[in-house]
Amino acid sequence: MSAKTGYDDNISFDFNDQISDTYISIKPGIKGNYGSQTLQLGLDAYADVYRYAQEKELDFENYYAKFVGRYLATNRLSVTGGASYRGDTTLDSELEETGRVVQRGNRDQYKGLAGLTYELNEISGIELEYEYIATLYEKLPEGAVNQRVDRDVNSITVPYYRWVNNRLDRISLEPSYSRAETEDNTTIDYYSLSVGWFHIFDSTLRFRGRAGYGYTMTTEDGQERVNNVGNADLRLTKSSETLSLLGGFKSNIRLSSYGELLEVDRLYLRIGKRITERFAFSFYGSIYGSRPVEVFDRVDRWYYDLKPEFRYRFTEKLSSRIFYRYSREINSELEDNPERARNIIEFSLDYRINFEK
């Protein structure tokens, strides 16, 4: 559970009509894990309730619940499954997923996943991963220029992997297919083939990467459009008793809340440093570049997000933190006033109890 108070100088991330206010937030939650030799279960759920001092019409709540499980059926075969629900605002969720600023509104998202892993022998295996996502949006008033579009997405990936070099390297081949169906009768089929590589440099430094190529086929009003797109997910991690580093790059396609198919590139860095037994510092920074898939000449929007944070642990369960967050979007499609920024400073007290068995 956590209790927070903070100040946001541009709550809706607008260009001109900037609204600022202080807020408080209460976030009760629960985490639990159960494990045996053949079965592992995990639960994570919370509610995050925000209340503003003056701008009461901007009050909102975020909800999240996720349940996952893994069952070891035989020495070679394991089965996984899970489901989750998220209720949040399109502003925060869209920034995280696409790096684009959209009008605030409520979003409900339901996910289901299933998979299995079969070890062909001691060094190789095959996996099957299926995911279903249903996203429902709060509708804007009738006649709005940009209306949010509900959608269902089904995706399947079948990776084949093999360990080499005395298990210091794992290579994989990952064919995948997904179909998005929106409420405006648009379907987007995405076919891709990726190559993955996992490498252990030493006990503290590891690399995990995947890169590939594919194409999308968009069917709208009986017309089909095909576009070639690449994808990548590269991560380098280093950890020690007092320091953790995570740097990475991701490039993939995303559907915006307005149903626009985007190519999103994201470069990010996370640093965590324990200064004393009780005091720690962390920094997170990311850069997003996004453009419509059918535009090839330039990236039309950039989004920057920086967040330094200080944390102090009073006891094993009680801690406090203070962080500052700076965000900026640059929209090259606009000739006048193409930039907008947002500053948030927040202080919180966190009390954690984990249930494990």
PDB file of C-alpha atoms in Angstrom, residues 90 102-106 137-150 183 257-258:
ATOM      1  CA  THR A  90      -5.700   6.877 -22.238  1.00  0.00           C
ATOM      2  CA  VAL A 102      -3.926  11.837 -26.535  1.00  0.00           C
ATOM      3  CA  GLN A 103      -6.982  13.231 -24.799  1.00  0.00           C
ATOM      4  CA  ARG A 104      -7.620  11.852 -21.327  1.00  0.00           C
ATOM      5  CA  GLY A 105     -10.314   9.215 -21.035  1.00  0.00           C
ATOM      6  CA  ASN A 106     -11.079   5.863 -19.463  1.00  0.00           C
ATOM      7  CA  TYR A 137     -12.498   3.016 -24.659  1.00  0.00           C
ATOM      8  CA  GLU A 138     -14.698   5.693 -23.175  1.00  0.00           C
ATOM      9  CA  LYS A 139     -16.336   7.339 -26.176  1.00  0.00           C
ATOM     10  CA  LEU A 140     -15.903  11.000 -26.995  1.00  0.00           C
ATOM     11  CA  PRO A 141     -18.986  13.143 -27.775  1.00  0.00           C
ATOM     12  CA  GLU A 142     -20.603  12.336 -31.103  1.00  0.00           C
ATOM     13  CA  GLY A 143     -19.008  14.317 -33.920  1.00  0.00           C
ATOM     14  CA  ALA A 144     -15.573  14.476 -32.294  1.00  0.00           C
ATOM     15  CA  VAL A 145     -12.762  14.685 -34.848  1.00  0.00           C
ATOM     16  CA  ASN A 146     -10.750  11.832 -33.331  1.00  0.00           C
ATOM     17  CA  GLN A 147     -12.963   9.072 -31.937  1.00  0.00           C
ATOM     18  CA  ARG A 148     -11.419   6.231 -29.976  1.00  0.00           C
ATOM     19  CA  VAL A 149     -11.716   2.803 -31.536  1.00  0.00           C
ATOM     20  CA  ASP A 150     -12.301  -0.444 -29.624  1.00  0.00           C
ATOM     21  CA  GLU A 183     -15.051  -1.721 -34.334  1.00  0.00           C
ATOM     22  CA  SER A 257      -6.416   4.629 -29.334  1.00  0.00           C
ATOM     23  CA  TYR A 258      -7.675   6.310 -32.515  1.00  0.00           C
TER      24      TYR A 258
END
